[in-house]
Amino acid sequence: MPFKTNALARVGYLACMLLLFNCSLFAQKTVTGRIINNADKQPISGATIQVKGTKVATQTGADGSFSINVPQDNNVLLISVIGYQNLQLPVSGRSAIGDIALTMAVTSLNEIVVTGYAVQRKKDLTGAVSVVDLADAKKQPVPDVVNMLQGQASGVSVVSSGQPGQSPVIRIRGFNSFGNNTPLYVVDGVPTQNVSDLNTNDVSSIQVLKDAGAASIYGARASNGVIIITTRKGAGKVKVSYDGYYGRQVPKGGNVWHILNPTEGGQLLYQAQQNYNTLKKPTDPVQALGSPIYGSGATPVVPDFLVSGTAGGVTNTGGFAAGSAAVDPSLYNFDLTGANNYLIARANKGGTDWYHEIFKAAPIQQHNISVSGGNDQGSYLFSLNYFNQQGTLINTYLKRYTIRSNVTYKLGSKIRIGENLAYSAIQNPQALSGILVEGSAIGMAMRENSIIPVYDIFGNYSGTAPKGLNNPRNPVALQRNTRNDRGLAGRLFGNVYGEVDLMKNLTFRTSFGGEYYTGWSHSFNTPDYYNFEPQFKSPSYTETSYTGNDWTWTNTLSYNWIKGDHNLKLVGGMESYQFINHNLGGTTLGSFSIDPNYVNLSTGSGTTTNYSNSNPQINYSPSTTGYKAPIGSGESLVSYFARADYTFKEKYLLGATFRRDGSSKFITHRWGNFYAVSAGWRISQESFLQDAKWITDLKIRGSYGVMGNQFNALGTNSYFLYGSNKQTTYYDISGSGSLGYGLSQSQIGNPNAKWEQDGNANVGFDLTILGGKLTISADWYNKSIKDLLYQITLPGTQGAATVPAYNVGRMKNSGVDLMVSGQTNITRDLKFVGTVTFTTVSNKILQIDANGSQYFDLDGRRFNGSNIIRNAVGHPVSAFYGYKVIGFWNSQAEIDAADLAASKASNGSVTTYQNAEGVGRFRYADVSKQGWIDNNSKTFLGNPSPKFTYGLNLGLDYKNFDFSMFLYGVYGNDVWNNIKWWTDFYASFPGAASSKTALYDSWTPTKHNAKAPVQDAVNGSNASTNTVPNSYFVEKGSYLRAKNVTLGYTFGGNGLTKVGISKIRAYLQAANLFTITKYSGIDPEISVNGMNGQNSATDFGIDEGAYANPRQYLLGLQITF
Amino acid sequence: MLVLVVAALLINAGCSKGFLDKPALGSLVGPQISNTAGVAALVTGAYAALDGQGQSNTAIGGGNPWEASPSNWIYGSVAGGDSHKGSGIGDQPPIVPIANAQEIPSNGFFNNKWRALYEGVTRTNLVLQTLAISPSVKAADRSEFAGEAKFLRGHFYFELRKFFKMVPWIDEKTTDFKQPNDVDIFPKIEADFLAAIDSLPVNQPNVGQANKWAARCYLAKVYLYEKKYTEAKALFDQIIPSGYGGTGAGGVTSNNLPYGLTDRFEDNFDAATKNSKESVFAIQMTAHDGTNSIAHANGGDMLNFPYSQPFGCCGFYQPSIDLANSYRTDAGGLPYITDYNAHGVANDMGLTSDKPFTPDNGNLDPRIDWTVARRGIPVHDWGLHPGFNWIRDQASAGPFSNKKNLYWQATQASFADQSTWAPGSAINYSVIRFADVLLMAAECEAQLSNYAQAEIYVNFVRARAAKPANILYQYLDNTKPLKGFSTTPAANYVINQYAPGAFTATTALPAIYFERKLELACEGHRFFDLARWGIAAATLNAYFQFEGQITGDLTTGNFTANKNEYFPIPQAQIDLSNGKLKQNDNY
């Protein structure tokens, strides 16, 4: 937001000065000097020099110099500038004072912060605003602003993954809706939901508006919180700086999933078969020991070769010993059509470490150059950024090029114009099928049996094609096959603006901004007959592109009225917004050549499909998402807003905002009104606290207001729509093989949808003590959200058309945000700074649907029919739900006793205590106390949301050395470790990889004190082991992570200055150095989730193969010329 | 003055009229489809719901494609003992309780089948609703559209009725979709088919469209399920040509072929010969339809191929040993109706492919080798079945593979579709084929004590099976199966018709029931037949007893009479109905 009061003030003072020149030309003496920063000796522009006791004043120019007419020799100059301690300097007859060093103020109370359509001094704030300390935040080697915020602002939670370019999940004060919880970013006054390509080096300030008092002015889109980002402006003489680092990222080592080696795999197979034979009913068939891989002897034999194929009419599949006729290399044939394959691979008896076949150490680097400067006629900043992160998962990367140009001009004293524009070009192929879901390369790496080598005897990929290895896909091949995939996205984002001072204290501002983006990508899949169930039987080429734009036009009028102790600021304005996105793409099957340089949509030999739509979801294509039809629409908003901020004697503070929004997404209830009131009382200014010298400043604050949300309704939400889809509404009615045109209802409309409403109360205080050495800011909040938009599940009798969002839900969030920061000089040279942020969130669903279900379940994975997640009234979102394991059935007698008791309790109607009960299987808790286990016995098993999160920044400066450390932790959350489903139950996918737990720590007739249930080759998959969600999969997810440790050294002095360098800083940095956790998976930081790989507010916390955050070691250099 | 300037500036683009009106793009709204072309497209859309397939390899109402397969291979054949689930026991575990009569209401398969069928109902209702507000549609078209919609609605409701027994009735006038399931909907199904008979023509321009005769056949089937044998017989007498023992001229297919049995049994399961005279009403399937998907290519049966390359997936739907044994014939070429398992057909259970095995050399009904793919016998033109190597987990699901679902190698370029990870095929699914009509008619006659007439009908079905066209021959060269077949039968096929007078009050129904098993095996009918005959508990518990001692996937099998004859109302739907839906008895 470009209401730069310092700029305004500067203009005002200049005007004053001109007037003064005119009226007091006599008996004066000119005094000159230069104001510099005591710390870095750089000039300070915009400092005010006033002759004490008079109205004579001036300001320093860009070079820090000033010249002022002093009436008398013995005058005293008052020197003040925001951010520095004021200084009183006697002139003492001098006419040239030389350099005057100002010390930076330890208190930031006068800091100017940008809030909604206004700027305020920090001490005047009445809303809950987190001002991010960018010096700390920028230390992390992260590519985007959102990652930078982790642990740096109280009330903000950020969860990231190791995948380059994957948007981290950010939430401000917990959950505000069942859908989109991404805050609104306002970058230089332009609202957006995407800041992934913003160059972090370009950021000059970040404010997080957390309560209604601060955010409600953004009404329609404020409910998720608002993050105000201002990019840098130039100032002073020309400054060129370089900032860069190069580093190495290292994945976690060791046997991360505790996978068995091939010998142990055979032992588990035999154990599972023997368990079955021991425990089976007498009438059940006996299982012969062995498998096509391990033979049929009395003990498993690890084969020398793995073979699959038919040669000479003989089919060989499975494991074979060296010397067997089946392993004759002359039989080998690799055929892309899969028709005549005869594949031979040498068994990897040592065991393939699939995780480290796809996760490798990888480089990361960033280089940033900026040129900036400014004078009283304007300022400029140009920057160029190159970021290149290779993912630790092979063939994933993020390459990004960003250029920025921020320019301001002053046209006379009353008109200012400027622009802030950035263009970025991004190459970022993400792991294909998403992560944390079945089917990804990571998911396959934990499933592919370790006996399989990566390559066969002729260097082609090996896989599960030989019988007995089940159906995972070669994870190396999955990732390597993406190496020729390409994509490029470009985005122009920014605004142009103008400001006019219409009269004294009345300013008009207009800003037109937004984004234009476009992107393209293609992927090519080649046949994978080395896998048992080939995914691609013929080459498949897919190309997609998208383009879109949105714009926001904001006009505001600001008025500042000051009289005596009264200060009133008024802002009124209007804003309009429009958005449209278009997608285009197609797929073709078959290709004469699989040379990646040959293949495109036109050279495919098979059918080519194409699609286009105006869906707001970028890269949405009908073949990859669950949407019923390629529907879409543009979106628009119109808003009127006003705010008033009043202070009396700088002690009593009042604020009020109002906004009226109209949205194209709603018809009947198109317009919504949102308001907030807030008040603050700076008690420290009261006389009764004046004597408490240790209190520098104390303010208590409170606010209440209502914010809105419309993100969760599609643009077409209101309409009843009909559409066609070749796969679901076309039909070969002629029986000729050509489809006839068909239609069906594609969407049910809800013209009565309206805004979600978030009633938000906040109470807090800001305390500064010991002259600014310690500041504490704390807030308690309560958010009551009603009319939550949610696509409820309609009864099946209503058909399968897309369901619109209805205003059905209610939810409550409350919590505490706390931030404590301190700084002190331990010795003259040793400085210490520390900041602690602490955030608690307590979330409870109050209503799902007053007229319908009291819960909705999500995410079934392989638990077909029952889901892991239940969102229920009275519980937090995304709670884990299922049966609670209380031990094992250790004998048939225990089961018989339970059956008898169940029969008694049910008067004979229930004869089986627990479905699929059996010796060695889980025994579930009878939580409903009914005497037997059924659907009513399920219970809430965990909550993926932490009880609190915390960040700890510690900094030590000693002479030219600087050291900092940032720790981040979450406490009290649970993780659903679904990896265990694949690895800890032999029967889940027999023949695929299993864990040490399955072999060494599972129930057997002789080992009852175990972790996992009995491994049973035939009856191992059932409702008393792995086919229903149960508490076996729930683990504690708390962790404390050293996100960042940095040691830097700054070179300075005359030697450098001579060659034109003012500063060089070099640093060593380690990110994610260590993590303290009890979680057994690779990384407790579980982010993106949901069956489509999409983040979801109502379905998260499930780990099915995380792209773990790697450890990073960096060497960085900062040079300023 | 300044204020005026500002005021003018403040009025920016957002104030222009209609700025907040954003139409839906890529969709149609009501007025655009309220005409003849629109209603015709809605009718096609209703037909498209027959295959239960949505887009992107999902069922039409959500879930996996196979959960809503129109072939009912899970609910009719696996649940009915025709077949095992197949694959390994841990693969698609929700099918295991269905195969073992241990269904629970929260099983998501039932919910997805329910949703798919009601999406069909919704599409037919949409036709009728739109017709009512489309005055421009001519009377003849109006009648035709309404007839087709009601035929299809009758079909979807009949499926719902036979699955779930008590289901809510939703028609084109319903506005509250939370309706109770407290009324038997059979009368409404009858009404729909009666209306369809009235409206539909005999000949249709498209073979996929239902005609008047298809509606009559379907109504007769409904009557049979209602045990209204007299009403059913009246219709069957019209439907079945006198050449087949009927009393009338007989019905014809939509493409005007008089109803009859094809010489080759396999013609009903081969895409090259679909829409024959035997095809009363079939769901049209097509491969390579331009969608790069198998949504119209039997997507619901994509798992049901031998577990090996060249099929790639997935070894499900393995015929049971009990079924294979049923094809044993005695010296007279007749089946062992009561003790067929005592005359078992040799199989390779427990043998790996490298161990020698000699196929059964006893008397067999030739239909076995068009239904059950078994070791050592040609599997179409794919080669001899190698046994173990084509079975994912023999110990779990037995030694056989499915054949009726299988396309031929020689014509796979046209009739198989490899655009998805599992194969699709262009083999139609016959909702009703004429052999089924004859056997249903036989059942009616027997119930009405017309045993001789019943026997005539059954013998027609057996006579077709006995035709030389149904003998499976050995390959000319076992290593080159595409070279064709020799003149040496692959097995010892012996089949005969029942001798005149063989059908009596005690023998007729068991023989008819058994003939349905043999003829219609693995076509999704068996469970529903057993349930309506009232012999499901006895038959299936015997099956669990027998088969469960051979394979590992039936160890929990136990059928509870007066409960498991119907599947449970999906718990999810009960929850969504605000308590209006009531669960079936004993669940």
PDB file of C-alpha atoms in Angstrom, chain A residues 74-180:
ATOM      1  CA  ASN A  74      23.122  28.918  20.751  1.00  0.00           C
ATOM      2  CA  ASN A  75      20.185  27.107  19.284  1.00  0.00           C
ATOM      3  CA  VAL A  76      19.705  23.407  19.707  1.00  0.00           C
ATOM      4  CA  LEU A  77      18.847  21.150  16.769  1.00  0.00           C
ATOM      5  CA  LEU A  78      16.278  18.423  17.295  1.00  0.00           C
ATOM      6  CA  ILE A  79      17.032  15.569  14.937  1.00  0.00           C
ATOM      7  CA  SER A  80      14.439  12.904  14.433  1.00  0.00           C
ATOM      8  CA  VAL A  81      13.755  10.179  11.965  1.00  0.00           C
ATOM      9  CA  ILE A  82      11.581   7.169  12.224  1.00  0.00           C
ATOM     10  CA  GLY A  83      13.419   4.143  13.444  1.00  0.00           C
ATOM     11  CA  TYR A  84      16.195   6.032  15.202  1.00  0.00           C
ATOM     12  CA  GLN A  85      16.609   7.556  18.626  1.00  0.00           C
ATOM     13  CA  ASN A  86      15.987  11.291  18.664  1.00  0.00           C
ATOM     14  CA  LEU A  87      19.013  13.477  19.170  1.00  0.00           C
ATOM     15  CA  GLN A  88      19.380  16.986  20.570  1.00  0.00           C
ATOM     16  CA  LEU A  89      22.488  18.713  19.329  1.00  0.00           C
ATOM     17  CA  PRO A  90      23.628  22.189  20.392  1.00  0.00           C
ATOM     18  CA  VAL A  91      24.848  24.223  17.429  1.00  0.00           C
ATOM     19  CA  SER A  92      27.439  25.860  19.596  1.00  0.00           C
ATOM     20  CA  GLY A  93      28.270  28.387  16.981  1.00  0.00           C
ATOM     21  CA  ARG A  94      29.277  25.909  14.337  1.00  0.00           C
ATOM     22  CA  SER A  95      28.232  26.385  10.756  1.00  0.00           C
ATOM     23  CA  ALA A  96      29.407  23.016   9.493  1.00  0.00           C
ATOM     24  CA  ILE A  97      28.671  20.248  11.937  1.00  0.00           C
ATOM     25  CA  GLY A  98      29.868  17.355   9.817  1.00  0.00           C
ATOM     26  CA  ASP A  99      28.548  13.822  10.290  1.00  0.00           C
ATOM     27  CA  ILE A 100      25.940  13.343  12.963  1.00  0.00           C
ATOM     28  CA  ALA A 101      25.488   9.718  13.852  1.00  0.00           C
ATOM     29  CA  LEU A 102      22.059   8.495  14.896  1.00  0.00           C
ATOM     30  CA  THR A 103      21.581   5.323  16.815  1.00  0.00           C
ATOM     31  CA  MET A 104      18.812   3.019  15.709  1.00  0.00           C
ATOM     32  CA  ALA A 105      15.873   3.040  18.033  1.00  0.00           C
ATOM     33  CA  VAL A 106      15.503  -0.105  20.015  1.00  0.00           C
ATOM     34  CA  THR A 107      11.795   0.355  20.126  1.00  0.00           C
ATOM     35  CA  SER A 108       9.796  -0.068  17.010  1.00  0.00           C
ATOM     36  CA  LEU A 109       6.772   1.756  18.305  1.00  0.00           C
ATOM     37  CA  ASN A 110       7.049   4.437  15.715  1.00  0.00           C
ATOM     38  CA  GLU A 111       7.502   1.960  12.934  1.00  0.00           C
ATOM     39  CA  ILE A 112       5.121   2.565  10.113  1.00  0.00           C
ATOM     40  CA  VAL A 113       3.101  -0.432   9.183  1.00  0.00           C
ATOM     41  CA  VAL A 114       0.899  -0.829   6.165  1.00  0.00           C
ATOM     42  CA  THR A 115      -2.583  -2.016   6.991  1.00  0.00           C
ATOM     43  CA  GLY A 116      -5.758  -2.168   4.989  1.00  0.00           C
ATOM     44  CA  TYR A 117      -5.755   0.810   2.622  1.00  0.00           C
ATOM     45  CA  ALA A 118      -3.828   2.862   5.181  1.00  0.00           C
ATOM     46  CA  VAL A 119      -0.588   3.188   7.040  1.00  0.00           C
ATOM     47  CA  GLN A 120      -0.362   3.448  10.799  1.00  0.00           C
ATOM     48  CA  ARG A 121       2.266   3.825  13.403  1.00  0.00           C
ATOM     49  CA  LYS A 122       2.715   0.600  15.275  1.00  0.00           C
ATOM     50  CA  LYS A 123       1.786   2.277  18.520  1.00  0.00           C
ATOM     51  CA  ASP A 124      -1.540   3.396  17.080  1.00  0.00           C
ATOM     52  CA  LEU A 125      -2.638  -0.064  15.978  1.00  0.00           C
ATOM     53  CA  THR A 126      -5.840  -1.361  17.496  1.00  0.00           C
ATOM     54  CA  GLY A 127      -6.107  -4.602  15.538  1.00  0.00           C
ATOM     55  CA  ALA A 128      -4.048  -7.778  15.818  1.00  0.00           C
ATOM     56  CA  VAL A 129      -1.213  -7.282  13.379  1.00  0.00           C
ATOM     57  CA  SER A 130       1.942  -9.391  13.265  1.00  0.00           C
ATOM     58  CA  VAL A 131       4.826  -7.461  11.834  1.00  0.00           C
ATOM     59  CA  VAL A 132       7.315  -9.949  10.484  1.00  0.00           C
ATOM     60  CA  ASP A 133      10.967  -9.406  11.260  1.00  0.00           C
ATOM     61  CA  LEU A 134      12.308  -9.767   7.764  1.00  0.00           C
ATOM     62  CA  ALA A 135      15.897  -9.897   8.885  1.00  0.00           C
ATOM     63  CA  ASP A 136      15.141 -13.186  10.586  1.00  0.00           C
ATOM     64  CA  ALA A 137      12.710 -14.450   8.004  1.00  0.00           C
ATOM     65  CA  LYS A 138      15.003 -13.827   5.069  1.00  0.00           C
ATOM     66  CA  LYS A 139      17.748 -15.970   6.517  1.00  0.00           C
ATOM     67  CA  GLN A 140      16.057 -19.136   5.376  1.00  0.00           C
ATOM     68  CA  PRO A 141      16.989 -20.505   1.968  1.00  0.00           C
ATOM     69  CA  VAL A 142      13.393 -20.788   0.853  1.00  0.00           C
ATOM     70  CA  PRO A 143      12.066 -19.820  -2.524  1.00  0.00           C
ATOM     71  CA  ASP A 144       8.876 -18.152  -1.475  1.00  0.00           C
ATOM     72  CA  VAL A 145       7.318 -15.808   0.995  1.00  0.00           C
ATOM     73  CA  VAL A 146       5.029 -18.342   2.557  1.00  0.00           C
ATOM     74  CA  ASN A 147       7.851 -20.641   3.627  1.00  0.00           C
ATOM     75  CA  MET A 148       9.583 -17.596   5.022  1.00  0.00           C
ATOM     76  CA  LEU A 149       6.751 -17.028   7.460  1.00  0.00           C
ATOM     77  CA  GLN A 150       7.077 -20.348   9.251  1.00  0.00           C
ATOM     78  CA  GLY A 151       7.537 -19.653  12.950  1.00  0.00           C
ATOM     79  CA  GLN A 152       8.163 -15.958  12.323  1.00  0.00           C
ATOM     80  CA  ALA A 153       4.727 -14.576  13.073  1.00  0.00           C
ATOM     81  CA  SER A 154       2.491 -15.702  15.868  1.00  0.00           C
ATOM     82  CA  GLY A 155      -0.878 -16.947  14.740  1.00  0.00           C
ATOM     83  CA  VAL A 156       0.486 -18.166  11.422  1.00  0.00           C
ATOM     84  CA  SER A 157       1.114 -21.819  10.759  1.00  0.00           C
ATOM     85  CA  VAL A 158       3.025 -23.030   7.734  1.00  0.00           C
ATOM     86  CA  VAL A 159       3.654 -26.615   6.720  1.00  0.00           C
ATOM     87  CA  SER A 160       6.031 -27.327   3.888  1.00  0.00           C
ATOM     88  CA  SER A 161       7.382 -30.313   2.059  1.00  0.00           C
ATOM     89  CA  GLY A 162      10.669 -31.109   0.403  1.00  0.00           C
ATOM     90  CA  GLN A 163       9.183 -30.894  -3.055  1.00  0.00           C
ATOM     91  CA  PRO A 164      10.573 -27.922  -4.952  1.00  0.00           C
ATOM     92  CA  GLY A 165       7.860 -25.500  -5.907  1.00  0.00           C
ATOM     93  CA  GLN A 166       5.132 -27.122  -3.932  1.00  0.00           C
ATOM     94  CA  SER A 167       3.027 -24.467  -2.294  1.00  0.00           C
ATOM     95  CA  PRO A 168       3.295 -24.723   1.456  1.00  0.00           C
ATOM     96  CA  VAL A 169       0.099 -24.899   3.416  1.00  0.00           C
ATOM     97  CA  ILE A 170      -0.473 -21.671   5.321  1.00  0.00           C
ATOM     98  CA  ARG A 171      -3.209 -20.921   7.784  1.00  0.00           C
ATOM     99  CA  ILE A 172      -3.796 -17.875   9.904  1.00  0.00           C
ATOM    100  CA  ARG A 173      -5.379 -18.707  13.217  1.00  0.00           C
ATOM    101  CA  GLY A 174      -6.533 -22.157  12.261  1.00  0.00           C
ATOM    102  CA  PHE A 175      -9.414 -23.024  10.031  1.00  0.00           C
ATOM    103  CA  ASN A 176     -11.853 -20.538   8.708  1.00  0.00           C
ATOM    104  CA  SER A 177     -13.699 -22.666   6.213  1.00  0.00           C
ATOM    105  CA  PHE A 178     -14.185 -26.228   4.997  1.00  0.00           C
ATOM    106  CA  GLY A 179     -12.469 -25.340   1.746  1.00  0.00           C
ATOM    107  CA  ASN A 180      -9.946 -22.741   0.772  1.00  0.00           C
TER     108      ASN A 180
END
